[in-house]
Coordinates of C-alpha atoms in Angstrom, one line a residue:
M1 CA 116.3 186.6 106.1
R2 CA 112.8 185.9 105.3
A3 CA 113.4 185.1 101.8
R4 CA 116.3 182.7 102.8
L5 CA 113.9 181.1 105.2
L6 CA 111.2 180.6 102.6
F7 CA 113.9 179.3 100.2
N8 CA 115.2 176.7 102.7
L9 CA 111.6 175.6 103.6
A10 CA 110.9 175.2 99.8
L11 CA 114.2 173.1 99.4
I12 CA 113.1 170.8 102.3
A13 CA 109.6 170.5 100.9
G14 CA 111.2 169.5 97.6
V15 CA 113.5 166.8 99.2
I16 CA 110.5 165.4 101.0
A17 CA 108.5 165.3 97.8
L18 CA 111.3 163.5 96.0
A19 CA 111.6 161.0 98.9
G20 CA 107.8 160.3 98.8
L21 CA 108.0 159.9 95.0
W22 CA 111.0 157.4 95.4
W23 CA 109.1 155.6 98.1
A24 CA 105.9 155.1 96.1
T25 CA 107.7 154.0 93.0
R26 CA 110.6 151.9 94.5
P27 CA 110.8 148.2 93.4
V28 CA 109.1 146.0 96.0
P29 CA 110.5 142.6 96.4
A30 CA 108.0 139.7 95.8
P31 CA 106.6 138.5 99.1
A32 CA 107.8 135.0 100.3
P33 CA 105.7 132.1 99.1
D34 CA 102.9 131.1 101.6
T35 CA 104.0 127.6 102.4
V36 CA 102.9 125.0 105.0
S37 CA 106.3 125.3 106.9
A38 CA 108.1 128.5 107.3
I39 CA 111.4 126.6 107.1
P40 CA 112.8 126.3 103.6
A41 CA 113.0 122.7 102.5
D42 CA 116.9 122.9 102.2
A43 CA 117.2 124.3 105.6
I44 CA 115.3 121.3 107.3
R45 CA 117.8 119.0 109.1
R46 CA 115.4 117.0 111.3
L47 CA 112.2 115.3 110.8
E48 CA 110.1 113.8 113.7
V49 CA 107.2 111.8 112.6
H50 CA 104.4 110.5 114.8
A51 CA 102.3 107.8 113.1
G52 CA 100.1 105.8 115.4
D53 CA 102.1 104.6 118.2
D54 CA 105.4 105.0 116.4
V55 CA 107.9 107.9 116.6
I56 CA 110.2 108.2 113.7
V57 CA 113.1 110.5 113.8
L58 CA 115.2 111.1 110.7
E59 CA 118.3 113.4 110.3
R60 CA 120.1 114.7 107.3
G61 CA 123.9 113.9 107.2
D62 CA 126.5 116.2 105.9
A63 CA 126.4 114.5 102.5
G64 CA 122.7 115.2 102.2
R65 CA 121.6 111.7 102.9
W66 CA 118.8 111.1 105.3
R67 CA 118.8 108.4 108.0
L68 CA 116.5 106.9 110.6
V69 CA 118.1 107.6 114.1
E70 CA 115.1 106.3 116.1
P71 CA 113.8 103.7 116.6
V72 CA 116.7 102.2 114.8
A73 CA 119.7 103.6 112.8
A74 CA 119.2 102.9 109.1
R75 CA 119.1 104.6 105.7
A76 CA 115.9 106.3 105.1
D77 CA 113.5 105.8 102.3
P78 CA 114.2 108.7 99.9
A79 CA 110.7 108.8 98.5
R80 CA 109.3 109.1 102.1
V81 CA 111.6 112.0 102.9
A82 CA 110.9 113.8 99.5
A83 CA 107.2 113.6 100.4
L84 CA 107.7 115.3 103.7
L85 CA 109.9 117.9 102.3
Q86 CA 107.2 118.5 99.6
L87 CA 104.7 118.9 102.4
A88 CA 106.8 121.6 104.0
A89 CA 107.2 123.6 100.7
A90 CA 103.5 123.2 99.6
E91 CA 101.4 126.3 99.0
P92 CA 98.0 126.0 100.6
E93 CA 94.8 126.2 98.5
R94 CA 92.9 127.6 101.3
H95 CA 93.3 128.9 104.9
L96 CA 90.7 128.3 107.5
E97 CA 90.4 128.9 111.1
R98 CA 91.9 125.9 113.0
D99 CA 88.4 124.8 114.3
A100 CA 86.4 125.9 111.3
V101 CA 85.5 122.4 110.1
D102 CA 84.4 119.4 112.3
P103 CA 87.5 117.3 113.3
A104 CA 85.5 114.1 112.3
T105 CA 85.5 115.6 108.8
T106 CA 89.1 116.8 108.7
G107 CA 90.5 113.6 110.3
M108 CA 92.1 115.9 113.0
D109 CA 90.4 113.9 115.9
D110 CA 92.9 111.2 115.3
P111 CA 95.4 112.5 112.5
P112 CA 97.3 109.6 110.9
I113 CA 100.5 111.5 110.7
T114 CA 102.0 114.4 112.6
V115 CA 105.4 116.0 111.4
R116 CA 107.8 118.3 113.1
F117 CA 110.3 120.1 110.9
N118 CA 113.4 120.9 112.9
D119 CA 112.1 122.6 116.1
E120 CA 108.9 124.0 114.4
A121 CA 105.5 123.2 116.2
P122 CA 104.0 120.0 115.0
I123 CA 102.1 119.8 111.7
A124 CA 99.2 117.2 111.4
V125 CA 98.0 115.7 108.1
G126 CA 94.4 114.7 108.3
G127 CA 91.9 113.3 105.8
R128 CA 91.0 114.0 102.2
G129 CA 89.7 117.6 101.5
P130 CA 86.9 118.6 99.2
S131 CA 89.0 119.2 96.1
S132 CA 90.8 116.5 94.1
G133 CA 94.1 115.5 95.7
S134 CA 93.9 117.9 98.7
R135 CA 94.1 117.1 102.3
Y136 CA 93.4 118.8 105.5
V137 CA 96.6 119.9 107.2
R138 CA 96.7 121.8 110.6
T139 CA 99.5 124.0 111.6
A140 CA 100.0 125.9 115.0
H141 CA 97.9 128.7 113.5
A142 CA 95.6 127.5 110.8
L143 CA 93.7 124.8 109.1
L144 CA 94.8 124.5 105.5
L145 CA 93.7 122.6 102.4
V146 CA 96.9 121.3 100.7
R147 CA 97.6 119.3 97.6
L148 CA 100.2 116.9 98.5
P149 CA 101.3 113.2 98.1
D150 CA 99.1 110.5 99.7
L151 CA 101.2 110.1 102.8
A152 CA 98.4 109.0 105.0
G153 CA 97.4 106.3 102.4
R154 CA 100.5 104.4 102.7
S155 CA 101.8 102.0 105.4
L156 CA 103.4 104.4 108.1
D157 CA 104.8 101.9 110.8
W158 CA 108.5 102.7 111.5
A159 CA 109.8 100.0 109.4
S160 CA 108.3 101.3 106.2
W161 CA 110.4 104.5 106.5
I162 CA 113.6 102.5 105.8
D163 CA 115.3 102.5 102.4
P164 CA 114.0 99.6 100.4
A165 CA 117.4 99.0 98.8
V166 CA 119.1 96.2 100.5
L167 CA 122.4 97.9 100.1
A168 CA 123.6 101.6 99.8
D169 CA 124.3 102.9 96.6
D170 CA 128.1 103.3 97.5
A171 CA 128.4 99.9 99.0
R172 CA 131.6 97.8 97.7
P173 CA 131.2 94.2 98.5
T174 CA 134.4 92.2 98.9
R175 CA 133.1 88.8 100.0
L176 CA 129.6 87.1 99.8
T177 CA 129.0 84.3 101.9
L178 CA 125.9 82.7 100.7
P179 CA 124.1 79.7 102.0
T180 CA 125.8 77.1 99.7
L181 CA 128.8 79.1 98.2
T182 CA 131.2 81.9 98.8
L183 CA 132.3 84.7 96.4
D184 CA 135.6 86.3 97.1
R185 CA 137.1 89.5 95.5
A186 CA 140.2 88.1 93.6
A187 CA 143.5 90.0 93.2
T188 CA 142.9 89.9 89.4
G189 CA 139.7 92.0 90.0
G190 CA 137.2 89.3 89.3
W191 CA 135.6 87.0 91.7
R192 CA 136.7 83.7 93.1
V193 CA 133.9 81.1 93.9
Q194 CA 133.9 78.4 96.4
P195 CA 133.5 75.5 96.1
A196 CA 134.7 75.2 92.7
A197 CA 132.0 73.1 91.6
A198 CA 129.7 75.9 92.0
D199 CA 131.6 78.3 89.8
R200 CA 129.5 79.1 86.6
G201 CA 131.9 81.6 85.3
A202 CA 132.7 85.3 85.5
D203 CA 129.5 86.6 84.1
Y204 CA 127.4 84.5 86.6
A205 CA 129.7 85.7 89.5
Q206 CA 129.5 89.3 88.5
A207 CA 125.7 89.1 88.0
T208 CA 125.3 87.8 91.5
V209 CA 127.2 90.7 93.1
E210 CA 125.1 93.2 90.8
A211 CA 121.9 91.3 92.1
W212 CA 122.8 92.3 95.5
R213 CA 123.8 95.8 94.7
H214 CA 120.3 96.4 93.0
A215 CA 118.1 94.3 95.3
R216 CA 115.1 96.4 96.5
A217 CA 112.4 95.1 98.8
L218 CA 108.7 95.1 97.8
A219 CA 108.0 95.9 101.5
I220 CA 109.9 96.2 104.8
E221 CA 108.1 95.2 108.0
P222 CA 109.2 94.8 111.8
A223 CA 110.8 91.3 112.1
D224 CA 108.4 88.3 112.9
A225 CA 110.2 87.0 115.9
S226 CA 108.2 83.8 115.7
R227 CA 109.8 82.7 112.6
E228 CA 113.3 81.1 112.7
R229 CA 116.0 81.5 109.9
T230 CA 116.7 78.7 107.5
A231 CA 120.1 80.0 106.3
R232 CA 122.4 83.1 106.9
V233 CA 124.1 85.4 104.4
T234 CA 127.1 87.5 105.4
L235 CA 128.2 90.4 103.3
H236 CA 131.7 91.9 103.7
F237 CA 132.6 95.3 102.4
A238 CA 135.7 97.4 101.4
D239 CA 135.4 99.4 104.5
R240 CA 135.9 96.2 106.5
S241 CA 132.4 96.3 107.8
E242 CA 130.1 93.3 107.4
R243 CA 126.3 92.7 107.5
H244 CA 124.4 89.6 108.5
L245 CA 121.0 88.8 106.8
D246 CA 119.0 85.8 107.7
V247 CA 116.8 83.8 105.2
I248 CA 113.4 83.4 106.6
Q249 CA 111.6 82.0 103.6
R250 CA 111.8 81.7 99.7
T251 CA 108.3 81.4 98.7
P252 CA 105.7 82.8 97.9
E253 CA 108.3 85.6 98.6
L254 CA 111.7 85.8 99.5
V255 CA 112.1 87.2 103.1
L256 CA 115.5 88.4 104.4
R257 CA 115.8 89.4 108.0
D258 CA 118.3 92.1 109.3
P259 CA 118.6 90.9 112.9
Q260 CA 120.6 94.0 113.9
R261 CA 117.8 96.3 112.9
G262 CA 115.0 94.1 113.6
I263 CA 113.3 94.2 110.2
D264 CA 112.3 91.7 107.3
Y265 CA 112.8 92.6 103.7
H266 CA 110.1 91.2 101.6
L267 CA 111.3 90.7 98.0
A268 CA 109.9 88.9 95.0
A269 CA 110.4 85.1 95.0
N270 CA 112.2 85.2 91.7
Q271 CA 115.0 86.9 93.5
A272 CA 116.0 84.0 95.6
E273 CA 118.1 82.1 93.0
P274 CA 120.0 85.2 91.8
L275 CA 120.8 86.4 95.2
L276 CA 121.4 83.1 97.1
E277 CA 122.5 80.5 94.4
M278 CA 124.3 82.5 91.7
R279 CA 121.7 81.2 89.3
H280 CA 120.6 83.6 86.5
P281 CA 118.8 83.3 83.2
D282 CA 120.6 80.8 80.7
T283 CA 120.9 83.6 78.2
L284 CA 123.4 85.4 80.6
G285 CA 126.9 85.4 78.9
R286 CA 125.8 83.8 75.7
S287 CA 127.2 86.8 73.8
R288 CA 130.7 85.6 74.2
A289 CA 132.2 82.3 73.6
G290 CA 133.3 80.3 76.6
A291 CA 130.7 81.8 79.0
L292 CA 132.0 79.5 81.8
Q293 CA 135.4 81.1 82.0
P294 CA 136.9 81.2 85.5
S295 CA 135.3 83.8 87.6
A296 CA 138.6 85.3 88.9
I297 CA 139.0 86.8 85.4
P298 CA 137.6 90.2 85.4
L299 CA 134.8 91.3 82.8
N300 CA 136.9 94.2 81.8
P301 CA 140.0 96.0 83.1
D302 CA 138.2 98.3 85.2
A303 CA 135.8 95.9 86.9
N304 CA 135.5 96.7 90.6
G305 CA 132.6 94.6 91.7
Q306 CA 130.7 97.5 93.2

């Protein structure tokens, strides 16, 4: 019996030794990266930004597109959103105690921007850090030095978070009512211009539609209510929606107002004629004979005016 007991004890000891060896030599998964936010960037669905007196709320839609939901409903500036997601995923250069540096140095006495990712505690972005490209960032637990885009060096009012593209990428205009002329989508696939005297040809009509589809603001600002419109543009789309834009000025820059959202798009002055008058460089269309062909004739069988 004693021999069997000793054998069993030896067997148990061997099993324990093997288990210990396995535990000591097991592959250990790499630790999760130490990032500003504990939430992975692709899991962030809501952003709440406090900048001065402005509170901007952005949400990610089902298609992955970000939109402002407060203080207005509008498409969000993709570059601004990307900078915030980059902040969330940034790996700090240094960790410090929250109060290790004077707030006057870190900029945390009045941080220019505070961000909340989903329902996470607010994260404040302060002033420039001691190393090139770094900024002080304060989380609920620590003061960090993080290399990140210069968010605090840009305009941060609520209007600047709106997409500078005047129209969405997937917009499909079907009718453009401009100050002195109208372009209608024709059954042939091209564009019909009224009055006929304004029709300069298919190339010019198509170029006008493309000018609207690719128009981007140099800046977006809250509407200046003291300034009245000089003309109005109405854009109709394939989904039967429409949009009104007021012409506020043409020089030294073109200003178009979206009265529904209360914003002014500031564009380069040289965009006024292509957008409002169907006027484009004279070289347009010279590659084909008879450039002043009727606009209702499509440029190609697949032209869709988008």
